[in-house]
Amino acid sequence: MTAIRLQSFRCLRDTGFVELRPLTILVGRNSSGKSSFLRFLPLLRQSIEARTRGPIQWGGEYVDFGGFEETHSTFSDDDEIRLGFRTKLDPDPGPGSGFFNPFRASLGRSSTLGSIPCSVTLAICPDPEDTVVAWFRSVEMEVAGHAVRIDFEDPNKLSAVFVNGSEPLEQVRDQLQFGRGSLLPTVRRFGPGGKASQGTIFESSRGLGSDGLASGELVDALRPLCHGNTSEERIAGAAMVIPFGTAEEMLESLREHHAPGHYWRESVERLDVTDSAFLKIRDLAVANRLGAVLESLDSRLEAFSKGVRYSKPVRATAQRYYRRQALAVDEVDPEGGNLAVFLRSLSEASRRDFETWTIEEMGWRISTSLGGGHISLHLEEKDGRSHNLADVGFGFSQMLPVLAQLWSMRPSSYGKFLSSFLSMSDSTFVIEQPELHLHPALQARLADTMCRAVSSPRLGDLGLTLVVETHSEAIVNRIGRLIADGKLDSDLASVVLFEPSRDGKGSSVRTATFDSDGYLQNWPFGFFEPG
């Protein structure tokens, strides 16, 4: 996932697309919308994990937005909330990509064409019978240069599909039916009488079944380019070679396909990307693969959402003893309340690795000990002195869940977690106010740890992103210092500023980036000063 956009979402009228860099810092005054933006990420995860009547589960294990009515911005001019995403679809993602990708098998796209940049915006509106629930109003996509919009008449009926401004499926609109994916809708074509289409030669030969929404119409559009004696199979074969790509890629594939014969080659050679005949073919080809595109995008969003880990702003206080439980947990919960159980779930080798890592990063280590039916956590200093976690500063109990979760996302640290982590295409750790109750020097040291995490090539290959909401000037300044010292690439970090809009209606968002000397660009003067 490369960027996210929220519109009419609480006080956020329109964030624009906010780029998610490996280290994305969110700053702003209180009630400026930064927490709403950050908590949208765990909201996605709880929506994926729960069985819901709509695409979003507003209240759940991680965050509670109330319902649609409470989340919808009072500054909005309509009754929609719009959720936007930018990503890339790879025709050959390789092992560990984490999502089913039909491009190589079903979209006719060669891996040599590269990944497909795309954006998708989901417009949701309240259910008239229950404002806690939302349903699809529309889905808009920009994929490989094509503009697609799917409109819904009510919670159970699709009303129109537009491709590049045309409606190529208008004649078969009544045969289209949509269902629920993980976040996006699915679209299938049914034949007369409500039965699933058996498919044309094109559909069955590619194994697309009802996912091919316009295969027959596409064959009909290609027929004028062929000699009158050309068989249906050969025309269908020509349809199959059209990749899901740009208009230029589509036309090039038609020119390189010679099977329909000499008449075909001459006809295609005369085509131009602006010809009405080609534009019809282009739009039908996009519409035909639309079911597979939605499925691929939905799988990508599902994988991204499942990869979100979240640390709340106020974490559990340290206890002298924790009750032993016969549980094995593979992540620290948002409050950090299961930290002791998490650490005891590790193998002996993994616990030693965690202890070594905390010594290297912080200068002390955390160990666990068993006594009767309880677990105790101890902070051990380099000189050998040991303290029960309940006897040290409150800040340590607030920082430890963040450190433990961050450590567990290192691909070399926790084998059990790694196996599930590799099934995801992205891993995003969302942290609210990691600096709470920490001295500025320790805040800066925590910034060092976060910067090393996103700088690691092994983590980078797995798509680690840290999204951090903070009020800490020490953290922001430390990131700039590390960039100036050559310890962090300036392209890996950004600071997103949330500010009250000039008209007093909600908040505005802008992004400040670091130059190679560690100085912030587009940064307001006196941002951390009272005023």
Coordinates of C-alpha atoms in Angstrom, one line a residue:
M1 CA 0.0 0.0 0.0
T2 CA 1.6 3.3 -1.1
A3 CA -1.0 5.9 0.0
I4 CA -4.4 6.4 1.7
R5 CA -7.0 9.1 1.3
L6 CA -9.9 9.8 3.7
Q7 CA -12.9 12.1 2.8
S8 CA -15.7 13.2 5.1
F9 CA -14.1 11.1 7.9
R10 CA -14.7 12.8 11.2
C11 CA -12.9 16.2 11.1
L12 CA -11.0 15.2 8.0
R13 CA -12.9 16.7 5.0
D14 CA -10.3 15.5 2.5
T15 CA -6.7 14.4 3.4
G16 CA -5.7 13.9 -0.3
F17 CA -3.6 10.9 -0.9
V18 CA -1.2 10.6 2.0
E19 CA 1.9 8.7 1.1
L20 CA 2.9 5.9 3.5
R21 CA 6.6 6.0 3.7
P22 CA 8.5 3.3 5.7
L23 CA 8.6 5.8 8.6
T24 CA 5.5 8.0 8.5
I25 CA 5.2 10.5 11.4
L26 CA 1.9 12.1 12.2
V27 CA 1.9 15.4 14.1
G28 CA -0.6 18.1 14.9
R29 CA -2.5 19.9 17.6
N30 CA -5.0 18.0 19.8
S31 CA -8.3 17.2 17.9
S32 CA -6.7 17.9 14.6
G33 CA -7.6 14.5 13.1
K34 CA -4.2 12.7 13.3
S35 CA -5.6 10.0 15.6
S36 CA -8.6 9.5 13.3
F37 CA -6.3 9.0 10.4
L38 CA -4.0 6.6 12.3
R39 CA -6.9 4.6 13.8
F40 CA -8.3 4.0 10.3
L41 CA -5.6 1.4 9.8
P42 CA -6.6 -0.9 12.8
L43 CA -10.2 -0.2 11.8
L44 CA -9.5 -1.9 8.5
R45 CA -8.0 -4.9 10.3
Q46 CA -11.0 -5.3 12.6
S47 CA -13.3 -5.0 9.6
I48 CA -11.5 -7.8 7.8
E49 CA -11.5 -10.1 10.8
A50 CA -15.2 -9.6 11.8
R51 CA -18.3 -10.9 10.1
T52 CA -20.2 -7.7 9.3
R53 CA -23.4 -6.6 7.6
G54 CA -21.4 -3.8 5.8
P55 CA -17.9 -3.3 4.6
I56 CA -16.7 -1.5 7.8
Q57 CA -16.9 -2.8 11.4
W58 CA -17.0 0.6 13.2
G59 CA -16.6 -0.8 16.8
G60 CA -14.5 -3.8 17.6
E61 CA -11.4 -5.2 19.3
Y62 CA -9.0 -2.5 18.3
V63 CA -10.9 0.8 17.9
D64 CA -14.4 2.2 18.3
F65 CA -15.7 4.8 15.9
G66 CA -19.3 4.3 17.1
G67 CA -21.0 3.9 13.7
F68 CA -21.4 5.6 10.3
E69 CA -23.3 8.5 11.7
E70 CA -20.6 9.3 14.4
T71 CA -17.8 8.9 11.8
H72 CA -19.3 10.9 9.0
S73 CA -17.9 14.4 9.0
T74 CA -20.3 17.2 10.0
F75 CA -18.5 19.4 7.5
S76 CA -19.5 17.2 4.6
D77 CA -21.8 18.3 1.8
D78 CA -23.2 14.8 1.2
D79 CA -24.0 11.6 3.1
E80 CA -20.9 9.7 1.9
I81 CA -17.6 8.7 3.5
R82 CA -14.9 8.0 0.9
L83 CA -12.0 5.7 1.5
G84 CA -9.2 5.8 -1.0
F85 CA -6.2 3.5 -1.5
R86 CA -3.2 3.5 -3.9
T87 CA -1.3 0.3 -4.5
K88 CA 0.3 -1.8 -7.3
L89 CA -0.9 -5.1 -8.6
D90 CA 1.9 -7.4 -9.6
P91 CA 1.3 -10.1 -12.3
D92 CA 4.0 -12.3 -10.8
P93 CA 4.4 -11.4 -7.1
G94 CA 6.3 -14.5 -6.1
P95 CA 6.2 -16.4 -2.8
G96 CA 4.9 -14.7 0.3
S97 CA 2.9 -12.1 -1.6
G98 CA 0.0 -12.8 0.6
F99 CA -2.9 -12.4 -1.9
F100 CA -4.4 -14.4 -4.7
N101 CA -3.4 -12.7 -7.9
P102 CA -5.4 -13.7 -11.1
F103 CA -3.4 -11.4 -13.4
R104 CA -1.0 -14.1 -14.7
A105 CA -3.6 -16.8 -15.1
S106 CA -6.7 -14.9 -15.9
L107 CA -5.9 -11.4 -17.0
G108 CA -3.7 -12.3 -19.9
R109 CA -0.9 -10.2 -18.6
S110 CA 2.7 -11.2 -19.0
S111 CA 5.0 -10.6 -16.1
T112 CA 7.3 -8.8 -18.5
L113 CA 4.8 -5.9 -18.6
G114 CA 5.5 -5.2 -14.9
S115 CA 3.2 -4.2 -12.1
I116 CA 0.0 -2.2 -12.6
P117 CA -0.4 1.0 -10.6
C118 CA -3.9 1.6 -9.4
S119 CA -6.1 3.5 -7.0
V120 CA -9.5 2.6 -5.7
T121 CA -12.0 4.7 -3.8
L122 CA -14.8 3.2 -2.0
A123 CA -17.8 5.5 -1.3
I124 CA -20.1 4.2 1.5
C125 CA -23.3 5.6 2.8
P126 CA -25.6 4.8 5.7
D127 CA -28.2 2.1 5.6
P128 CA -31.5 3.9 5.7
E129 CA -32.8 1.3 8.2
D130 CA -29.7 1.3 10.5
T131 CA -27.2 4.2 10.5
V132 CA -24.6 2.1 12.3
V133 CA -24.3 0.0 9.1
A134 CA -22.9 1.3 5.8
W135 CA -23.3 0.0 2.3
F136 CA -21.6 0.6 -1.1
R137 CA -22.7 3.7 -3.0
S138 CA -19.9 3.4 -5.6
V139 CA -16.4 2.0 -6.3
E140 CA -14.1 4.1 -8.5
M141 CA -10.8 2.8 -9.8
E142 CA -7.9 4.1 -11.8
V143 CA -6.1 1.1 -13.2
A144 CA -3.4 1.1 -15.9
G145 CA -4.7 4.4 -17.1
H146 CA -8.4 3.3 -17.2
A147 CA -11.2 5.0 -15.2
V148 CA -13.7 2.6 -13.9
R149 CA -16.8 3.3 -11.8
I150 CA -19.4 0.9 -10.4
D151 CA -22.6 2.4 -9.1
F152 CA -25.0 0.7 -6.7
E153 CA -28.7 1.5 -6.6
D154 CA -29.3 0.1 -3.1
P155 CA -27.6 -2.4 -0.8
N156 CA -28.5 -5.3 -3.0
K157 CA -28.5 -4.0 -6.6
L158 CA -25.8 -2.8 -9.0
S159 CA -27.0 0.0 -11.2
A160 CA -24.2 0.7 -13.7
V161 CA -20.6 0.0 -14.7
F162 CA -18.7 2.7 -16.5
V163 CA -15.3 2.2 -18.2
N164 CA -13.5 5.3 -19.5
G165 CA -16.8 7.2 -19.6
S166 CA -18.7 4.5 -21.6
E167 CA -21.0 1.8 -20.3
P168 CA -19.9 -1.3 -22.2
L169 CA -22.1 -3.6 -20.1
E170 CA -25.3 -1.6 -20.5
Q171 CA -27.1 -4.3 -22.5
V172 CA -26.3 -7.0 -19.9
R173 CA -26.7 -4.8 -16.8
D174 CA -29.6 -6.9 -15.5
Q175 CA -27.3 -10.0 -15.6
L176 CA -24.7 -8.4 -13.3
Q177 CA -24.8 -9.3 -9.6
F178 CA -22.5 -8.2 -6.9
G179 CA -21.5 -9.8 -3.6
R180 CA -19.3 -9.1 -0.6
G181 CA -15.6 -9.6 -0.7
S182 CA -13.4 -8.6 2.2
L183 CA -13.6 -4.9 1.7
L184 CA -14.6 -4.4 -2.0
P185 CA -17.6 -5.8 -3.7
T186 CA -17.4 -8.7 -6.2
V187 CA -19.2 -8.7 -9.5
R188 CA -20.4 -11.7 -11.5
R189 CA -22.5 -12.1 -14.6
F190 CA -25.5 -14.4 -14.5
G191 CA -27.5 -15.6 -17.5
P192 CA -31.2 -15.2 -18.1
G193 CA -33.3 -16.7 -15.3
G194 CA -30.7 -16.0 -12.7
K195 CA -28.4 -18.9 -13.6
A196 CA -24.7 -18.5 -13.6
S197 CA -23.4 -18.0 -17.1
Q198 CA -21.8 -21.0 -18.7
G199 CA -19.4 -18.8 -20.5
T200 CA -18.3 -18.5 -24.1
I201 CA -15.4 -20.4 -25.6
F202 CA -13.2 -17.6 -24.4
E203 CA -14.4 -17.9 -20.8
S204 CA -14.2 -21.7 -20.5
S205 CA -10.8 -21.9 -22.3
R206 CA -9.3 -19.5 -19.8
G207 CA -11.0 -21.0 -16.8
L208 CA -12.7 -17.6 -16.1
G209 CA -16.2 -18.9 -15.8
S210 CA -18.6 -16.2 -14.8
D211 CA -15.7 -13.8 -14.0
G212 CA -15.5 -12.9 -17.7
L213 CA -18.2 -10.2 -17.7
A214 CA -18.1 -9.3 -21.4
S215 CA -16.3 -12.1 -23.3
G216 CA -19.0 -12.6 -25.8
E217 CA -19.3 -8.9 -26.5
L218 CA -15.5 -8.7 -26.8
V219 CA -15.5 -11.4 -29.5
D220 CA -18.3 -9.6 -31.3
A221 CA -16.2 -6.4 -31.3
L222 CA -13.2 -8.1 -32.7
R223 CA -15.1 -9.9 -35.5
P224 CA -15.1 -7.0 -37.9
L225 CA -11.3 -7.1 -37.9
C226 CA -11.3 -10.7 -39.2
H227 CA -12.2 -12.3 -42.5
G228 CA -15.8 -13.6 -42.6
N229 CA -14.6 -17.2 -42.6
T230 CA -12.5 -16.8 -39.4
S231 CA -13.6 -19.3 -36.8
E232 CA -15.1 -18.3 -33.4
E233 CA -12.1 -20.1 -31.7
R234 CA -9.6 -18.0 -33.5
I235 CA -11.4 -14.7 -32.6
A236 CA -11.6 -15.9 -29.0
G237 CA -7.9 -16.6 -29.1
A238 CA -7.3 -13.0 -30.2
A239 CA -9.4 -11.8 -27.3
M240 CA -7.4 -13.9 -24.9
V241 CA -4.1 -12.2 -25.7
I242 CA -5.3 -8.7 -24.8
P243 CA -3.5 -7.9 -21.6
F244 CA -5.0 -5.9 -18.8
G245 CA -2.8 -2.9 -19.4
T246 CA -2.6 0.5 -21.0
A247 CA -4.3 1.2 -24.3
E248 CA -0.9 1.1 -26.0
E249 CA -0.1 -2.3 -24.5
M250 CA -3.5 -3.7 -25.6
L251 CA -3.1 -2.5 -29.2
E252 CA 0.5 -3.8 -29.4
S253 CA -0.7 -7.3 -28.2
L254 CA -3.3 -7.3 -31.0
R255 CA -0.7 -6.4 -33.6
E256 CA 1.7 -9.1 -32.4
H257 CA -1.1 -11.8 -32.6
H258 CA -1.2 -13.2 -36.1
A259 CA -3.4 -16.3 -35.7
P260 CA -6.6 -14.9 -37.2
G261 CA -4.8 -14.5 -40.5
H262 CA -3.7 -11.9 -43.1
Y263 CA -6.9 -9.9 -43.1
W264 CA -6.6 -9.5 -39.3
R265 CA -3.1 -8.3 -39.5
E266 CA -4.0 -5.6 -42.1
S267 CA -7.0 -4.5 -40.1
V268 CA -5.2 -4.2 -36.8
E269 CA -2.2 -2.4 -38.4
R270 CA -4.6 0.4 -39.4
L271 CA -6.0 0.8 -35.9
D272 CA -5.0 3.7 -33.7
V273 CA -5.6 4.1 -29.9
T274 CA -8.0 7.0 -30.8
D275 CA -10.1 5.0 -33.3
S276 CA -13.7 4.4 -32.1
A277 CA -13.4 0.7 -33.0
F278 CA -10.4 0.2 -30.8
L279 CA -11.9 2.3 -28.0
K280 CA -14.8 -0.1 -27.9
I281 CA -12.5 -3.1 -27.8
R282 CA -10.4 -1.4 -25.1
D283 CA -13.4 -0.7 -22.8
L284 CA -14.9 -4.2 -23.3
A285 CA -11.5 -5.8 -22.5
V286 CA -11.3 -3.8 -19.3
A287 CA -15.0 -4.7 -18.4
N288 CA -14.4 -8.3 -19.2
R289 CA -11.6 -8.6 -16.6
L290 CA -13.3 -6.4 -14.1
G291 CA -14.3 -9.3 -11.8
A292 CA -10.7 -10.5 -11.6
V293 CA -9.4 -7.0 -11.0
L294 CA -11.8 -6.5 -8.1
E295 CA -10.8 -9.8 -6.7
S296 CA -7.1 -9.0 -6.9
L297 CA -7.6 -5.5 -5.4
D298 CA -9.7 -7.0 -2.6
S299 CA -7.1 -9.6 -1.8
R300 CA -4.4 -6.9 -1.8
L301 CA -6.5 -4.8 0.7
E302 CA -7.2 -7.8 2.8
A303 CA -3.5 -8.7 3.0
F304 CA -2.6 -5.2 3.9
S305 CA -5.3 -5.0 6.6
K306 CA -4.3 -8.3 8.1
G307 CA -0.7 -7.0 8.4
V308 CA -1.6 -4.1 10.6
R309 CA -0.4 -4.2 14.2
Y310 CA -1.5 -1.5 16.7
S311 CA -0.2 0.0 19.9
K312 CA -2.7 2.2 21.8
P313 CA -1.6 5.5 23.4
V314 CA -2.1 4.4 27.0
R315 CA -0.7 0.9 27.6
A316 CA -1.0 -1.5 30.5
T317 CA 0.8 -0.6 33.6
A318 CA 3.5 -3.0 34.9
Q319 CA 2.4 -5.7 37.4
R320 CA 4.6 -7.4 39.9
Y321 CA 3.2 -10.8 38.9
Y322 CA 1.3 -12.0 35.9
R323 CA -0.9 -15.0 36.0
R324 CA 0.4 -17.9 33.9
Q325 CA -1.9 -19.0 31.1
A326 CA -1.8 -22.0 28.8
L327 CA -1.9 -19.7 25.8
A328 CA 0.4 -19.1 22.9
V329 CA 0.2 -15.7 21.4
D330 CA 2.0 -14.4 18.3
E331 CA 1.6 -10.7 18.8
V332 CA 1.4 -8.1 21.6
D333 CA -2.2 -6.8 22.0
P334 CA -2.8 -3.1 21.5
E335 CA -2.7 -2.3 25.3
G336 CA 0.3 -4.5 25.9
G337 CA -1.6 -6.4 28.6
N338 CA -0.5 -9.8 27.3
L339 CA 3.2 -8.8 27.1
A340 CA 4.3 -11.4 29.8
V341 CA 2.3 -14.2 28.1
F342 CA 3.8 -13.2 24.7
L343 CA 7.3 -13.4 26.0
R344 CA 6.7 -16.7 27.6
S345 CA 5.3 -18.0 24.3
L346 CA 8.7 -17.6 22.7
S347 CA 11.1 -20.4 22.3
E348 CA 14.2 -20.2 24.5
A349 CA 16.3 -19.1 21.5
S350 CA 13.8 -16.4 20.6
R351 CA 13.8 -15.1 24.2
R352 CA 17.6 -14.9 24.1
D353 CA 17.4 -13.0 20.8
F354 CA 14.9 -10.5 22.3
E355 CA 17.1 -10.0 25.3
T356 CA 20.2 -9.4 23.1
W357 CA 18.2 -7.0 20.9
T358 CA 17.0 -4.9 23.8
I359 CA 20.6 -4.7 25.2
E360 CA 21.8 -3.5 21.8
E361 CA 19.0 -1.0 21.3
M362 CA 18.3 0.3 24.8
G363 CA 21.2 -0.8 27.0
W364 CA 19.2 -3.1 29.2
R365 CA 17.2 -6.3 28.7
I366 CA 13.9 -7.8 29.8
S367 CA 13.8 -11.3 31.2
T368 CA 11.0 -13.5 32.5
S369 CA 10.9 -15.8 35.5
L370 CA 8.4 -18.3 36.8
G371 CA 7.2 -18.6 40.4
G372 CA 4.3 -20.9 41.3
G373 CA 1.5 -19.9 39.0
H374 CA 2.9 -16.5 38.0
I375 CA 5.2 -14.8 35.6
S376 CA 7.4 -11.9 36.6
L377 CA 9.2 -9.5 34.3
H378 CA 12.6 -8.1 35.2
L379 CA 14.6 -5.3 33.8
E380 CA 18.3 -6.2 33.9
E381 CA 21.0 -3.5 33.5
K382 CA 24.4 -4.1 31.9
D383 CA 26.1 -4.2 35.3
G384 CA 23.9 -7.2 36.3
R385 CA 21.5 -5.4 38.6
S386 CA 17.9 -6.6 38.2
H387 CA 14.6 -5.0 39.0
N388 CA 11.0 -6.1 38.9
L389 CA 9.3 -4.1 36.1
A390 CA 6.9 -2.8 38.7
D391 CA 9.7 -1.1 40.6
V392 CA 11.1 0.9 37.7
G393 CA 9.9 4.1 36.0
F394 CA 6.3 4.0 34.5
G395 CA 7.8 4.9 31.1
F396 CA 9.4 1.5 30.8
S397 CA 6.0 -0.3 31.0
Q398 CA 4.7 2.1 28.3
M399 CA 7.6 1.5 26.0
L400 CA 8.1 -2.3 26.3
P401 CA 5.0 -3.4 24.4
V402 CA 6.1 -1.1 21.5
L403 CA 9.6 -2.6 21.6
A404 CA 8.4 -6.2 21.8
Q405 CA 6.0 -5.8 18.9
L406 CA 8.7 -4.1 16.8
W407 CA 11.2 -6.8 17.6
S408 CA 8.7 -9.5 16.6
M409 CA 8.3 -8.0 13.2
R410 CA 12.0 -8.5 12.5
P411 CA 12.2 -11.5 10.0
S412 CA 15.1 -13.1 11.9
S413 CA 13.6 -13.0 15.3
Y414 CA 10.5 -15.0 15.8
G415 CA 10.1 -18.0 13.6
K416 CA 6.5 -18.7 14.5
F417 CA 5.4 -15.2 13.7
L418 CA 7.6 -15.1 10.6
S419 CA 5.7 -18.0 9.0
S420 CA 2.4 -16.0 9.2
F421 CA 4.1 -12.7 8.4
L422 CA 5.4 -14.1 5.1
S423 CA 1.8 -14.7 4.0
M424 CA 1.2 -11.0 4.0
S425 CA 2.2 -8.5 1.3
D426 CA 2.6 -5.6 3.8
S427 CA 3.3 -5.2 7.5
T428 CA 2.3 -2.0 9.2
F429 CA 2.9 -1.1 12.8
V430 CA 0.7 1.7 14.0
I431 CA 1.9 3.4 17.2
E432 CA 0.2 6.1 19.2
Q433 CA 2.4 8.4 21.3
P434 CA 5.4 6.1 21.9
E435 CA 7.1 8.9 23.8
L436 CA 4.6 8.8 26.8
H437 CA 6.4 9.1 30.2
L438 CA 9.9 9.0 28.5
H439 CA 12.7 11.4 29.0
P440 CA 13.6 13.2 25.8
A441 CA 16.9 11.3 25.6
L442 CA 15.1 8.0 25.7
Q443 CA 12.6 9.3 23.2
A444 CA 15.5 9.9 20.8
R445 CA 16.9 6.5 21.5
L446 CA 13.5 5.0 20.6
A447 CA 13.6 7.0 17.4
D448 CA 17.0 5.4 16.6
T449 CA 15.4 2.0 17.0
M450 CA 12.5 2.8 14.7
C451 CA 14.9 4.2 12.1
R452 CA 17.1 1.1 12.2
A453 CA 14.0 -1.0 11.7
V454 CA 12.8 0.6 8.5
S455 CA 16.4 0.9 7.2
S456 CA 17.0 -2.9 7.4
P457 CA 17.0 -4.4 3.9
R458 CA 15.4 -7.5 5.2
L459 CA 12.5 -5.6 6.7
G460 CA 12.3 -3.4 3.6
D461 CA 11.9 -6.5 1.4
L462 CA 8.9 -7.5 3.5
G463 CA 7.3 -4.1 3.3
L464 CA 7.5 -2.9 6.9
T465 CA 5.9 0.5 7.5
L466 CA 5.8 2.4 10.8
V467 CA 3.0 4.9 11.2
V468 CA 3.7 6.9 14.4
E469 CA 1.5 9.6 16.0
T470 CA 3.6 11.8 18.3
H471 CA 3.8 15.2 20.0
S472 CA 7.6 14.6 20.5
E473 CA 9.9 17.3 19.1
A474 CA 12.8 15.0 20.2
I475 CA 11.6 12.2 17.9
V476 CA 11.2 14.5 14.9
N477 CA 14.5 16.2 15.5
R478 CA 16.3 12.9 16.0
I479 CA 15.1 11.6 12.6
G480 CA 16.5 14.7 11.0
R481 CA 19.9 14.2 12.8
L482 CA 20.1 10.6 11.7
I483 CA 19.5 11.6 8.1
A484 CA 22.2 14.3 8.3
D485 CA 24.6 11.7 9.7
G486 CA 23.9 9.4 6.8
K487 CA 22.2 6.7 9.0
L488 CA 18.8 7.0 7.4
D489 CA 17.8 7.6 3.8
S490 CA 15.8 10.8 3.6
D491 CA 13.3 9.1 1.2
L492 CA 12.3 6.6 3.9
A493 CA 10.7 9.2 6.3
S494 CA 8.1 11.9 6.1
V495 CA 6.1 14.0 8.6
V496 CA 2.4 14.5 8.0
L497 CA 1.0 17.6 9.5
F498 CA -2.7 17.9 10.6
E499 CA -3.8 21.5 11.0
P500 CA -7.2 23.4 11.4
S501 CA -8.5 24.5 8.0
R502 CA -8.5 28.2 7.4
D503 CA -12.3 28.3 7.0
G504 CA -12.7 26.6 10.4
K505 CA -14.4 23.5 8.8
G506 CA -12.4 20.5 9.8
S507 CA -8.7 19.9 9.3
S508 CA -6.3 20.1 6.4
V509 CA -3.3 17.8 5.8
R510 CA 0.1 18.4 4.2
T511 CA 3.3 16.4 4.1
A512 CA 6.8 17.6 5.1
T513 CA 9.8 15.7 3.8
F514 CA 13.4 15.7 4.8
D515 CA 16.2 16.9 2.5
S516 CA 19.6 15.1 2.5
D517 CA 20.9 17.4 5.3
G518 CA 18.0 16.3 7.6
Y519 CA 16.1 19.6 7.3
L520 CA 12.3 19.5 6.9
Q521 CA 10.8 21.0 3.8
N522 CA 7.3 22.5 3.8
W523 CA 7.5 22.8 7.6
P524 CA 5.6 25.6 9.3
F525 CA 7.7 28.0 11.3
G526 CA 7.2 27.6 15.1
F527 CA 5.1 24.5 14.8
F528 CA 6.1 23.2 18.3
E529 CA 5.8 26.7 19.8
P530 CA 2.7 27.9 21.8
G531 CA 0.5 30.2 19.9

